Amino acid sequence: MMKERYPRLEFNLASLKHNVAHTVELCGSCGIQVAGVIKGATGDVEVARTFEQGGAAFIASSRLEQIEDARNAGIEKKMILIRIPMLSEVEDVIRLCDISLNSELEVLKALNEEACRQGKLHKVILMADLGDLREGFWDKDELADVAEYIENKMINIQLVGVGTNLGCYGSVLPTADKLQELVDIAENIEKRLGRELEYISGGATSSLMRIMDGNIPKRINLLRVGEGILVARDLEEFYGYDLSKFRHDVVRLKAEVIEVKNKPSHPVGEIGVDAFGHKMEYEDRGMRKRALLGVGKVDYGAPCDLIPLEKGIEVLGASSDHTIIDIEDAEKDWKVGDIMEFDVNYATLVYLSNCRNVQIAYV
Ligand SMILES: *Cc1c(COP(=O)(O)O)cnc(C)c1O
């Protein structure tokens, strides 16, 4: 047994598998395959393995090293690179990935050459930007021209579909209309190529809302899902969808109490800036009982994103390596050495799983 160290990030793999299987079933009811996106857990291989066991059709990540780890761990599912490739990583994209998302002809040409060199056939999905303004062709004629170029001029690249990404930079929702736009783009390309495309990949977790509403365009047949499986919070928190069939205990942060004292709630002295150079506001609530945790912003990013699971505690703030908790109204009599537990959102999970001094454990 590994010695328990804190801070500690615990994955409940049974709950994770349940969420993968539930997502696969939900999508399957509409003829949609699931690419399980592992980047939210920094590509942790046990997480990736659980995505495979839960029935995800593909394993997907934005990062090549995570895909390489998954392969080295013996995961056999087809791998999709979901960040459009850098020219500098083309060799590894061909070596490690079955499919990549693309939007630059120059990169596609480099992929084709490299695939030829490695004796491989690499599959690509061309990305359409439908308004979220991150990756993808804005000019849809250019997209169709590139599709035709791949079809007619590239020997080692196979065009397998089109895709889009929404709700990341521009906060654009995957409405039925937006997704129909993608289907229209696909059908225009199909007309020009004279054949069907294998995949129309209509987004990420947020597109699950269309399945729940029963209005996802019929030809969408691939979604790339991370958040909805790993933490399953956003669609309920921001859009009021019922996520009761998902489990919400996949991820937990555990941190150790390193100091418990009564202190003033307002800083004492002349006020400048905090450790990160920010001007802060402090409410004066008199003397309060506070706990200090041995975990900080370096580990999880933003303290306001921590979700306390203990009754009557409040996250007051943090510096790099410390988190300050108000425990005046706590139910429990907190002592040094106690372990405090938090639920996390997707952003916090990415930071925690990516942090060297956070011990990852599986329950
Ligand atoms: C991160 C990412 C996803 C997964 O997004 P979730 O909201 O976590 O489901 C899907 N597609 C692309 C292109 C991504 O970058």
mmCIF file of C-alpha atoms and ligand atoms in Angstrom:
data_model
loop_
_atom_site.group_PDB
_atom_site.id
_atom_site.type_symbol
_atom_site.label_atom_id
_atom_site.label_comp_id
_atom_site.label_asym_id
_atom_site.label_seq_id
_atom_site.Cartn_x
_atom_site.Cartn_y
_atom_site.Cartn_z
ATOM 1 C CA MET A 1 0.000 0.000 0.000
ATOM 2 C CA MET A 2 1.146 3.487 -0.897
ATOM 3 C CA LYS A 3 1.520 5.743 2.155
ATOM 4 C CA GLU A 4 -1.358 8.215 2.252
ATOM 5 C CA ARG A 5 -0.106 11.690 1.466
ATOM 6 C CA TYR A 6 -2.023 14.934 1.262
ATOM 7 C CA PRO A 7 -3.244 16.792 -0.695
ATOM 8 C CA ARG A 8 -4.860 13.804 -2.284
ATOM 9 C CA LEU A 9 -7.045 13.448 -5.349
ATOM 10 C CA GLU A 10 -9.260 10.383 -5.228
ATOM 11 C CA PHE A 11 -10.969 8.834 -8.235
ATOM 12 C CA ASN A 12 -13.902 6.528 -7.623
ATOM 13 C CA LEU A 13 -13.448 4.273 -10.635
ATOM 14 C CA ALA A 14 -16.771 2.444 -10.170
ATOM 15 C CA SER A 15 -18.633 5.747 -10.308
ATOM 16 C CA LEU A 16 -16.538 6.845 -13.268
ATOM 17 C CA LYS A 17 -17.367 3.621 -15.109
ATOM 18 C CA HIS A 18 -21.046 4.170 -14.343
ATOM 19 C CA ASN A 19 -20.892 7.667 -15.874
ATOM 20 C CA VAL A 20 -19.089 6.416 -18.961
ATOM 21 C CA ALA A 21 -21.611 3.609 -19.429
ATOM 22 C CA HIS A 22 -24.555 5.948 -18.844
ATOM 23 C CA THR A 23 -23.197 8.456 -21.383
ATOM 24 C CA VAL A 24 -22.559 5.677 -23.900
ATOM 25 C CA GLU A 25 -26.146 4.451 -23.416
ATOM 26 C CA LEU A 26 -27.627 7.954 -23.659
ATOM 27 C CA CYS A 27 -25.697 8.683 -26.856
ATOM 28 C CA GLY A 28 -26.259 5.192 -28.197
ATOM 29 C CA SER A 29 -30.018 5.732 -28.053
ATOM 30 C CA CYS A 30 -29.498 8.367 -30.777
ATOM 31 C CA GLY A 31 -26.958 6.363 -32.764
ATOM 32 C CA ILE A 32 -24.088 8.466 -31.419
ATOM 33 C CA GLN A 33 -20.652 7.135 -30.481
ATOM 34 C CA VAL A 34 -18.689 8.544 -27.543
ATOM 35 C CA ALA A 35 -15.073 9.615 -27.590
ATOM 36 C CA GLY A 36 -14.042 9.676 -23.923
ATOM 37 C CA VAL A 37 -11.979 12.815 -23.337
ATOM 38 C CA ILE A 38 -9.283 12.170 -20.724
ATOM 39 C CA LYS A 39 -7.581 15.594 -20.631
ATOM 40 C CA GLY A 40 -9.710 16.732 -17.668
ATOM 41 C CA ALA A 41 -7.896 14.157 -15.546
ATOM 42 C CA THR A 42 -4.531 14.958 -17.203
ATOM 43 C CA GLY A 43 -4.765 11.638 -19.027
ATOM 44 C CA ASP A 44 -4.480 9.529 -15.883
ATOM 45 C CA VAL A 45 -4.194 5.982 -17.264
ATOM 46 C CA GLU A 46 -6.552 4.382 -14.739
ATOM 47 C CA VAL A 47 -9.121 6.971 -15.770
ATOM 48 C CA ALA A 48 -8.418 6.218 -19.429
ATOM 49 C CA ARG A 49 -8.718 2.477 -18.765
ATOM 50 C CA THR A 50 -12.066 3.062 -17.061
ATOM 51 C CA PHE A 51 -13.279 5.060 -20.086
ATOM 52 C CA GLU A 52 -12.380 2.017 -22.184
ATOM 53 C CA GLN A 53 -14.086 -0.436 -19.808
ATOM 54 C CA GLY A 54 -17.191 1.730 -19.624
ATOM 55 C CA GLY A 55 -17.636 1.373 -23.370
ATOM 56 C CA ALA A 56 -16.314 4.591 -24.912
ATOM 57 C CA ALA A 57 -15.711 3.991 -28.619
ATOM 58 C CA PHE A 58 -12.585 6.171 -28.671
ATOM 59 C CA ILE A 59 -10.118 7.687 -26.218
ATOM 60 C CA ALA A 60 -9.453 11.358 -26.897
ATOM 61 C CA SER A 61 -7.081 14.000 -25.603
ATOM 62 C CA SER A 62 -5.674 17.358 -26.550
ATOM 63 C CA ARG A 63 -2.206 16.214 -25.458
ATOM 64 C CA LEU A 64 -0.008 13.673 -27.186
ATOM 65 C CA GLU A 65 1.808 12.572 -24.048
ATOM 66 C CA GLN A 66 -1.522 11.512 -22.552
ATOM 67 C CA ILE A 67 -2.353 9.483 -25.633
ATOM 68 C CA GLU A 68 1.114 7.925 -25.504
ATOM 69 C CA ASP A 69 0.631 6.986 -21.829
ATOM 70 C CA ALA A 70 -2.724 5.403 -22.632
ATOM 71 C CA ARG A 71 -1.184 3.362 -25.439
ATOM 72 C CA ASN A 72 1.732 2.302 -23.258
ATOM 73 C CA ALA A 73 -0.765 1.202 -20.601
ATOM 74 C CA GLY A 74 -2.235 -1.227 -23.116
ATOM 75 C CA ILE A 75 -5.423 0.643 -23.906
ATOM 76 C CA GLU A 76 -6.532 -0.574 -27.310
ATOM 77 C CA LYS A 77 -9.273 1.852 -28.241
ATOM 78 C CA LYS A 78 -8.675 4.116 -31.224
ATOM 79 C CA MET A 79 -7.084 7.400 -30.148
ATOM 80 C CA ILE A 80 -8.256 10.839 -31.257
ATOM 81 C CA LEU A 81 -6.144 13.987 -30.933
ATOM 82 C CA ILE A 82 -8.680 16.751 -30.279
ATOM 83 C CA ARG A 83 -6.387 19.771 -30.336
ATOM 84 C CA ILE A 84 -5.507 20.542 -33.926
ATOM 85 C CA PRO A 85 -1.860 19.421 -34.345
ATOM 86 C CA MET A 86 1.180 21.685 -34.142
ATOM 87 C CA LEU A 87 3.502 21.379 -37.125
ATOM 88 C CA SER A 88 6.204 20.465 -34.625
ATOM 89 C CA GLU A 89 4.314 17.405 -33.379
ATOM 90 C CA VAL A 90 3.292 15.890 -36.707
ATOM 91 C CA GLU A 91 5.627 12.899 -36.361
ATOM 92 C CA ASP A 92 4.121 11.907 -33.008
ATOM 93 C CA VAL A 93 0.560 12.526 -34.199
ATOM 94 C CA ILE A 94 1.071 9.927 -36.916
ATOM 95 C CA ARG A 95 2.890 7.565 -34.573
ATOM 96 C CA LEU A 96 0.335 7.743 -31.754
ATOM 97 C CA CYS A 97 -3.088 8.747 -33.057
ATOM 98 C CA ASP A 98 -5.633 7.063 -35.267
ATOM 99 C CA ILE A 99 -7.621 10.224 -35.897
ATOM 100 C CA SER A 100 -6.861 13.937 -35.511
ATOM 101 C CA LEU A 101 -9.018 17.061 -35.793
ATOM 102 C CA ASN A 102 -7.659 19.540 -38.350
ATOM 103 C CA SER A 103 -8.182 22.963 -39.876
ATOM 104 C CA GLU A 104 -4.932 23.855 -41.686
ATOM 105 C CA LEU A 105 -4.005 22.565 -45.148
ATOM 106 C CA GLU A 106 -0.306 23.083 -44.431
ATOM 107 C CA VAL A 107 -0.526 20.773 -41.424
ATOM 108 C CA LEU A 108 -2.537 18.221 -43.378
ATOM 109 C CA LYS A 109 0.165 18.171 -46.042
ATOM 110 C CA ALA A 110 2.804 17.584 -43.376
ATOM 111 C CA LEU A 111 0.665 14.818 -41.836
ATOM 112 C CA ASN A 112 0.314 13.201 -45.249
ATOM 113 C CA GLU A 113 4.064 13.233 -45.842
ATOM 114 C CA GLU A 114 4.812 11.882 -42.399
ATOM 115 C CA ALA A 115 2.145 9.164 -42.689
ATOM 116 C CA CYS A 116 3.752 8.153 -45.964
ATOM 117 C CA ARG A 117 7.157 8.024 -44.256
ATOM 118 C CA GLN A 118 5.733 5.842 -41.458
ATOM 119 C CA GLY A 119 3.730 3.713 -43.871
ATOM 120 C CA LYS A 120 0.413 4.601 -42.255
ATOM 121 C CA LEU A 121 -3.065 5.736 -43.181
ATOM 122 C CA HIS A 122 -4.046 8.566 -40.832
ATOM 123 C CA LYS A 123 -7.681 9.611 -40.472
ATOM 124 C CA VAL A 124 -8.779 13.224 -40.117
ATOM 125 C CA ILE A 125 -11.894 15.113 -39.147
ATOM 126 C CA LEU A 126 -12.070 18.657 -40.546
ATOM 127 C CA MET A 127 -13.265 21.257 -38.085
ATOM 128 C CA ALA A 128 -15.846 23.910 -38.907
ATOM 129 C CA ASP A 129 -15.991 27.056 -36.767
ATOM 130 C CA LEU A 130 -19.684 27.785 -36.289
ATOM 131 C CA GLY A 131 -19.154 30.900 -34.205
ATOM 132 C CA ASP A 132 -17.342 29.903 -31.039
ATOM 133 C CA LEU A 133 -14.180 31.347 -32.631
ATOM 134 C CA ARG A 134 -11.602 28.807 -31.530
ATOM 135 C CA GLU A 135 -10.383 26.213 -34.069
ATOM 136 C CA GLY A 136 -11.947 25.428 -37.410
ATOM 137 C CA PHE A 137 -12.570 26.758 -40.914
ATOM 138 C CA TRP A 138 -14.606 29.961 -40.918
ATOM 139 C CA ASP A 139 -14.904 29.909 -44.702
ATOM 140 C CA LYS A 140 -17.003 26.810 -45.414
ATOM 141 C CA ASP A 141 -16.083 26.819 -49.127
ATOM 142 C CA GLU A 142 -12.433 26.617 -48.111
ATOM 143 C CA LEU A 143 -13.364 23.673 -45.869
ATOM 144 C CA ALA A 144 -15.015 21.873 -48.787
ATOM 145 C CA ASP A 145 -12.032 22.653 -51.054
ATOM 146 C CA VAL A 146 -9.643 21.147 -48.508
ATOM 147 C CA ALA A 147 -11.911 18.105 -48.152
ATOM 148 C CA GLU A 148 -11.745 17.612 -51.898
ATOM 149 C CA TYR A 149 -7.984 18.145 -51.916
ATOM 150 C CA ILE A 150 -7.529 15.422 -49.283
ATOM 151 C CA GLU A 151 -9.837 13.111 -51.179
ATOM 152 C CA ASN A 152 -8.082 13.543 -54.517
ATOM 153 C CA LYS A 153 -4.482 14.410 -53.719
ATOM 154 C CA MET A 154 -3.521 12.789 -50.432
ATOM 155 C CA ILE A 155 -2.650 9.123 -50.330
ATOM 156 C CA ASN A 156 -1.914 8.624 -46.650
ATOM 157 C CA ILE A 157 -4.654 10.824 -45.208
ATOM 158 C CA GLN A 158 -8.237 9.655 -45.137
ATOM 159 C CA LEU A 159 -11.028 12.157 -44.581
ATOM 160 C CA VAL A 160 -13.483 10.486 -42.206
ATOM 161 C CA GLY A 161 -15.692 13.370 -41.201
ATOM 162 C CA VAL A 162 -16.374 16.895 -40.082
ATOM 163 C CA GLY A 163 -16.708 18.284 -36.607
ATOM 164 C CA THR A 164 -17.198 21.420 -34.607
ATOM 165 C CA ASN A 165 -16.419 22.725 -31.166
ATOM 166 C CA LEU A 166 -18.745 25.046 -29.286
ATOM 167 C CA GLY A 167 -18.974 26.630 -25.859
ATOM 168 C CA CYS A 168 -15.249 26.996 -25.219
ATOM 169 C CA TYR A 169 -14.039 30.474 -26.174
ATOM 170 C CA GLY A 170 -17.186 32.146 -27.411
ATOM 171 C CA SER A 171 -19.615 30.438 -24.999
ATOM 172 C CA VAL A 172 -21.795 29.587 -28.016
ATOM 173 C CA LEU A 173 -24.484 26.998 -27.261
ATOM 174 C CA PRO A 174 -24.880 23.847 -29.359
ATOM 175 C CA THR A 175 -28.434 24.601 -30.402
ATOM 176 C CA ALA A 176 -30.242 22.283 -32.782
ATOM 177 C CA ASP A 177 -29.793 24.977 -35.476
ATOM 178 C CA LYS A 178 -26.025 25.147 -34.952
ATOM 179 C CA LEU A 179 -25.677 21.398 -35.158
ATOM 180 C CA GLN A 180 -27.882 21.298 -38.251
ATOM 181 C CA GLU A 181 -25.448 23.822 -39.803
ATOM 182 C CA LEU A 182 -22.711 21.239 -39.274
ATOM 183 C CA VAL A 183 -24.824 18.514 -40.874
ATOM 184 C CA ASP A 184 -25.458 20.826 -43.848
ATOM 185 C CA ILE A 185 -21.716 21.426 -44.204
ATOM 186 C CA ALA A 186 -21.132 17.665 -44.105
ATOM 187 C CA GLU A 187 -23.802 16.991 -46.718
ATOM 188 C CA ASN A 188 -22.382 19.655 -49.020
ATOM 189 C CA ILE A 189 -19.001 17.944 -48.811
ATOM 190 C CA GLU A 190 -20.598 14.551 -49.365
ATOM 191 C CA LYS A 191 -22.194 15.880 -52.537
ATOM 192 C CA ARG A 192 -18.841 17.137 -53.783
ATOM 193 C CA LEU A 193 -17.033 13.899 -52.927
ATOM 194 C CA GLY A 194 -19.827 11.629 -54.063
ATOM 195 C CA ARG A 195 -19.713 9.538 -50.899
ATOM 196 C CA GLU A 196 -20.864 9.517 -47.275
ATOM 197 C CA LEU A 197 -18.708 10.784 -44.439
ATOM 198 C CA GLU A 198 -18.262 8.354 -41.571
ATOM 199 C CA TYR A 199 -18.414 10.870 -38.722
ATOM 200 C CA ILE A 200 -20.219 14.101 -37.983
ATOM 201 C CA SER A 201 -18.858 15.143 -34.606
ATOM 202 C CA GLY A 202 -21.196 17.645 -33.048
ATOM 203 C CA GLY A 203 -19.326 18.853 -30.023
ATOM 204 C CA ALA A 204 -18.665 17.949 -26.415
ATOM 205 C CA THR A 205 -20.518 17.576 -23.108
ATOM 206 C CA SER A 206 -22.742 20.553 -23.852
ATOM 207 C CA SER A 207 -24.208 18.730 -26.867
ATOM 208 C CA LEU A 208 -25.640 16.112 -24.478
ATOM 209 C CA MET A 209 -28.336 18.735 -23.799
ATOM 210 C CA ARG A 210 -29.649 18.168 -27.315
ATOM 211 C CA ILE A 211 -29.895 14.436 -26.689
ATOM 212 C CA MET A 212 -31.739 15.052 -23.412
ATOM 213 C CA ASP A 213 -34.099 17.420 -25.227
ATOM 214 C CA GLY A 214 -34.569 14.924 -28.056
ATOM 215 C CA ASN A 215 -33.630 17.467 -30.712
ATOM 216 C CA ILE A 216 -30.141 16.496 -31.833
ATOM 217 C CA PRO A 217 -29.972 16.422 -35.642
ATOM 218 C CA LYS A 218 -30.181 12.831 -36.834
ATOM 219 C CA ARG A 219 -26.861 12.675 -38.624
ATOM 220 C CA ILE A 220 -24.705 13.737 -35.680
ATOM 221 C CA ASN A 221 -23.009 10.476 -34.724
ATOM 222 C CA LEU A 222 -19.946 11.307 -32.621
ATOM 223 C CA LEU A 223 -19.550 13.394 -29.452
ATOM 224 C CA ARG A 224 -16.351 14.016 -27.524
ATOM 225 C CA VAL A 225 -17.256 13.967 -23.841
ATOM 226 C CA GLY A 226 -15.079 14.844 -20.843
ATOM 227 C CA GLU A 227 -16.740 17.018 -18.186
ATOM 228 C CA GLY A 228 -20.097 15.264 -18.337
ATOM 229 C CA ILE A 229 -18.437 11.979 -17.438
ATOM 230 C CA LEU A 230 -15.727 13.105 -15.018
ATOM 231 C CA VAL A 231 -17.633 15.569 -12.852
ATOM 232 C CA ALA A 232 -21.114 15.831 -14.411
ATOM 233 C CA ARG A 233 -21.865 19.268 -12.951
ATOM 234 C CA ASP A 234 -22.061 21.902 -15.678
ATOM 235 C CA LEU A 235 -25.321 20.982 -17.422
ATOM 236 C CA GLU A 236 -27.214 21.010 -14.124
ATOM 237 C CA GLU A 237 -25.454 24.014 -12.574
ATOM 238 C CA PHE A 238 -25.618 26.306 -15.611
ATOM 239 C CA TYR A 239 -28.584 25.021 -17.604
ATOM 240 C CA GLY A 240 -30.788 23.189 -15.095
ATOM 241 C CA TYR A 241 -30.669 19.744 -16.685
ATOM 242 C CA ASP A 242 -31.426 16.699 -14.546
ATOM 243 C CA LEU A 243 -28.162 14.800 -14.062
ATOM 244 C CA SER A 244 -29.473 12.496 -11.335
ATOM 245 C CA LYS A 245 -28.590 9.422 -13.401
ATOM 246 C CA PHE A 246 -24.930 10.437 -13.297
ATOM 247 C CA ARG A 247 -22.785 9.888 -10.221
ATOM 248 C CA HIS A 248 -21.228 12.942 -8.659
ATOM 249 C CA ASP A 249 -18.604 11.289 -6.492
ATOM 250 C CA VAL A 250 -16.076 10.412 -9.187
ATOM 251 C CA VAL A 251 -13.541 12.938 -7.903
ATOM 252 C CA ARG A 252 -12.715 14.122 -4.398
ATOM 253 C CA LEU A 253 -9.986 16.396 -3.046
ATOM 254 C CA LYS A 254 -8.732 15.610 0.446
ATOM 255 C CA ALA A 255 -6.523 18.107 2.262
ATOM 256 C CA GLU A 256 -4.950 18.121 5.716
ATOM 257 C CA VAL A 257 -5.561 20.690 8.431
ATOM 258 C CA ILE A 258 -2.208 22.168 9.525
ATOM 259 C CA GLU A 259 -3.376 24.916 11.901
ATOM 260 C CA VAL A 260 -6.554 25.670 13.883
ATOM 261 C CA LYS A 261 -6.781 29.050 15.636
ATOM 262 C CA ASN A 262 -9.084 31.902 16.557
ATOM 263 C CA LYS A 263 -8.090 34.978 14.551
ATOM 264 C CA PRO A 264 -9.569 38.298 13.469
ATOM 265 C CA SER A 265 -11.436 38.075 10.153
ATOM 266 C CA HIS A 266 -10.013 41.397 8.970
ATOM 267 C CA PRO A 267 -6.246 41.659 8.385
ATOM 268 C CA VAL A 268 -4.421 43.717 10.991
ATOM 269 C CA GLY A 269 -2.071 46.400 9.612
ATOM 270 C CA GLU A 270 -1.673 48.565 6.535
ATOM 271 C CA ILE A 271 -3.244 46.788 3.507
ATOM 272 C CA GLY A 272 -1.271 46.390 0.279
ATOM 273 C CA VAL A 273 -1.627 43.453 -2.166
ATOM 274 C CA ASP A 274 -1.805 39.687 -1.592
ATOM 275 C CA ALA A 275 0.705 36.997 -2.633
ATOM 276 C CA PHE A 276 -0.522 37.155 -6.231
ATOM 277 C CA GLY A 277 -0.408 40.959 -6.446
ATOM 278 C CA HIS A 278 -4.175 41.392 -6.163
ATOM 279 C CA LYS A 279 -5.984 44.035 -4.125
ATOM 280 C CA MET A 280 -8.408 42.082 -1.942
ATOM 281 C CA GLU A 281 -11.491 42.899 0.124
ATOM 282 C CA TYR A 282 -11.880 41.466 3.616
ATOM 283 C CA GLU A 283 -15.112 41.463 5.575
ATOM 284 C CA ASP A 284 -14.772 42.206 9.292
ATOM 285 C CA ARG A 285 -16.801 39.589 11.145
ATOM 286 C CA GLY A 286 -14.807 39.836 14.348
ATOM 287 C CA MET A 287 -12.837 36.953 15.814
ATOM 288 C CA ARG A 288 -13.501 33.658 14.027
ATOM 289 C CA LYS A 289 -12.244 30.112 14.305
ATOM 290 C CA ARG A 290 -10.194 29.233 11.249
ATOM 291 C CA ALA A 291 -8.423 26.210 9.841
ATOM 292 C CA LEU A 292 -5.421 26.327 7.566
ATOM 293 C CA LEU A 293 -5.020 23.561 4.967
ATOM 294 C CA GLY A 294 -1.799 22.285 3.429
ATOM 295 C CA VAL A 295 -2.999 22.833 -0.117
ATOM 296 C CA GLY A 296 -3.069 26.003 -2.222
ATOM 297 C CA LYS A 297 -3.535 27.711 -5.555
ATOM 298 C CA VAL A 298 -0.520 25.928 -7.035
ATOM 299 C CA ASP A 299 -2.412 22.663 -6.549
ATOM 300 C CA TYR A 300 -5.938 23.570 -7.620
ATOM 301 C CA GLY A 301 -6.060 27.004 -9.268
ATOM 302 C CA ALA A 302 -8.858 29.086 -7.755
ATOM 303 C CA PRO A 303 -10.053 28.644 -4.145
ATOM 304 C CA CYS A 304 -13.534 29.925 -5.051
ATOM 305 C CA ASP A 305 -13.962 26.812 -7.234
ATOM 306 C CA LEU A 306 -13.555 24.409 -4.304
ATOM 307 C CA ILE A 307 -16.862 22.870 -3.278
ATOM 308 C CA PRO A 308 -16.905 22.126 0.477
ATOM 309 C CA LEU A 309 -18.487 18.821 1.489
ATOM 310 C CA GLU A 310 -18.157 19.466 5.235
ATOM 311 C CA LYS A 311 -21.060 21.122 7.020
ATOM 312 C CA GLY A 312 -20.697 24.776 8.049
ATOM 313 C CA ILE A 313 -17.303 25.546 6.553
ATOM 314 C CA GLU A 314 -16.412 28.363 4.196
ATOM 315 C CA VAL A 315 -13.399 28.804 1.925
ATOM 316 C CA LEU A 316 -12.020 32.295 2.672
ATOM 317 C CA GLY A 317 -9.046 32.394 0.364
ATOM 318 C CA ALA A 318 -5.666 30.959 -0.431
ATOM 319 C CA SER A 319 -2.066 31.592 -1.319
ATOM 320 C CA SER A 320 0.229 29.302 -3.304
ATOM 321 C CA ASP A 321 0.434 26.552 -0.699
ATOM 322 C CA HIS A 322 -2.187 27.391 1.930
ATOM 323 C CA THR A 323 -5.974 27.530 2.019
ATOM 324 C CA ILE A 324 -7.826 29.467 4.724
ATOM 325 C CA ILE A 325 -11.130 28.012 5.908
ATOM 326 C CA ASP A 326 -13.684 29.585 8.258
ATOM 327 C CA ILE A 327 -14.806 26.850 10.675
ATOM 328 C CA GLU A 328 -16.581 29.047 13.248
ATOM 329 C CA ASP A 329 -19.964 27.528 12.323
ATOM 330 C CA ALA A 330 -18.688 24.044 11.493
ATOM 331 C CA GLU A 331 -20.520 21.029 12.856
ATOM 332 C CA LYS A 332 -17.300 19.194 13.494
ATOM 333 C CA ASP A 333 -14.648 20.149 16.038
ATOM 334 C CA TRP A 334 -11.762 20.471 13.583
ATOM 335 C CA LYS A 335 -8.276 19.554 14.821
ATOM 336 C CA VAL A 336 -4.780 19.660 13.356
ATOM 337 C CA GLY A 337 -4.233 16.495 11.301
ATOM 338 C CA ASP A 338 -7.901 16.146 10.311
ATOM 339 C CA ILE A 339 -8.702 15.652 6.648
ATOM 340 C CA MET A 340 -11.112 18.015 4.919
ATOM 341 C CA GLU A 341 -12.931 16.851 1.790
ATOM 342 C CA PHE A 342 -14.041 18.834 -1.248
ATOM 343 C CA ASP A 343 -15.898 18.201 -4.445
ATOM 344 C CA VAL A 344 -14.300 19.849 -7.493
ATOM 345 C CA ASN A 345 -15.329 21.272 -10.822
ATOM 346 C CA TYR A 346 -13.679 20.484 -14.167
ATOM 347 C CA ALA A 347 -11.101 23.277 -13.992
ATOM 348 C CA THR A 348 -10.008 22.331 -10.488
ATOM 349 C CA LEU A 349 -9.716 18.684 -11.560
ATOM 350 C CA VAL A 350 -7.363 19.607 -14.398
ATOM 351 C CA TYR A 351 -5.058 21.511 -12.049
ATOM 352 C CA LEU A 352 -5.112 18.892 -9.289
ATOM 353 C CA SER A 353 -4.473 15.950 -11.585
ATOM 354 C CA ASN A 354 -1.636 17.847 -13.234
ATOM 355 C CA CYS A 355 0.122 18.740 -9.976
ATOM 356 C CA ARG A 356 3.164 16.737 -8.955
ATOM 357 C CA ASN A 357 2.642 17.084 -5.216
ATOM 358 C CA VAL A 358 -0.982 15.978 -5.254
ATOM 359 C CA GLN A 359 -1.161 12.245 -4.618
ATOM 360 C CA ILE A 360 -3.591 10.481 -6.921
ATOM 361 C CA ALA A 361 -5.478 7.521 -5.484
ATOM 362 C CA TYR A 362 -8.265 5.202 -6.612
ATOM 363 C CA VAL A 363 -11.126 4.043 -4.460
HETATM 364 C C1 LIG B 1 -11.872 19.543 -24.343
HETATM 365 C C2 LIG B 1 -12.530 19.201 -25.615
HETATM 366 C C3 LIG B 1 -13.658 18.366 -25.607
HETATM 367 C C4 LIG B 1 -14.287 17.845 -24.341
HETATM 368 O O1 LIG B 1 -15.023 18.857 -23.729
HETATM 369 P P1 LIG B 1 -15.956 18.595 -22.456
HETATM 370 O O2 LIG B 1 -16.700 19.841 -22.288
HETATM 371 O O3 LIG B 1 -15.049 18.275 -21.332
HETATM 372 O O4 LIG B 1 -16.844 17.452 -22.781
HETATM 373 C C5 LIG B 1 -14.204 18.028 -26.836
HETATM 374 N N1 LIG B 1 -13.688 18.490 -27.989
HETATM 375 C C6 LIG B 1 -12.611 19.295 -28.026
HETATM 376 C C7 LIG B 1 -12.102 19.777 -29.342
HETATM 377 C C8 LIG B 1 -12.008 19.682 -26.838
HETATM 378 O O5 LIG B 1 -10.944 20.501 -26.879
#
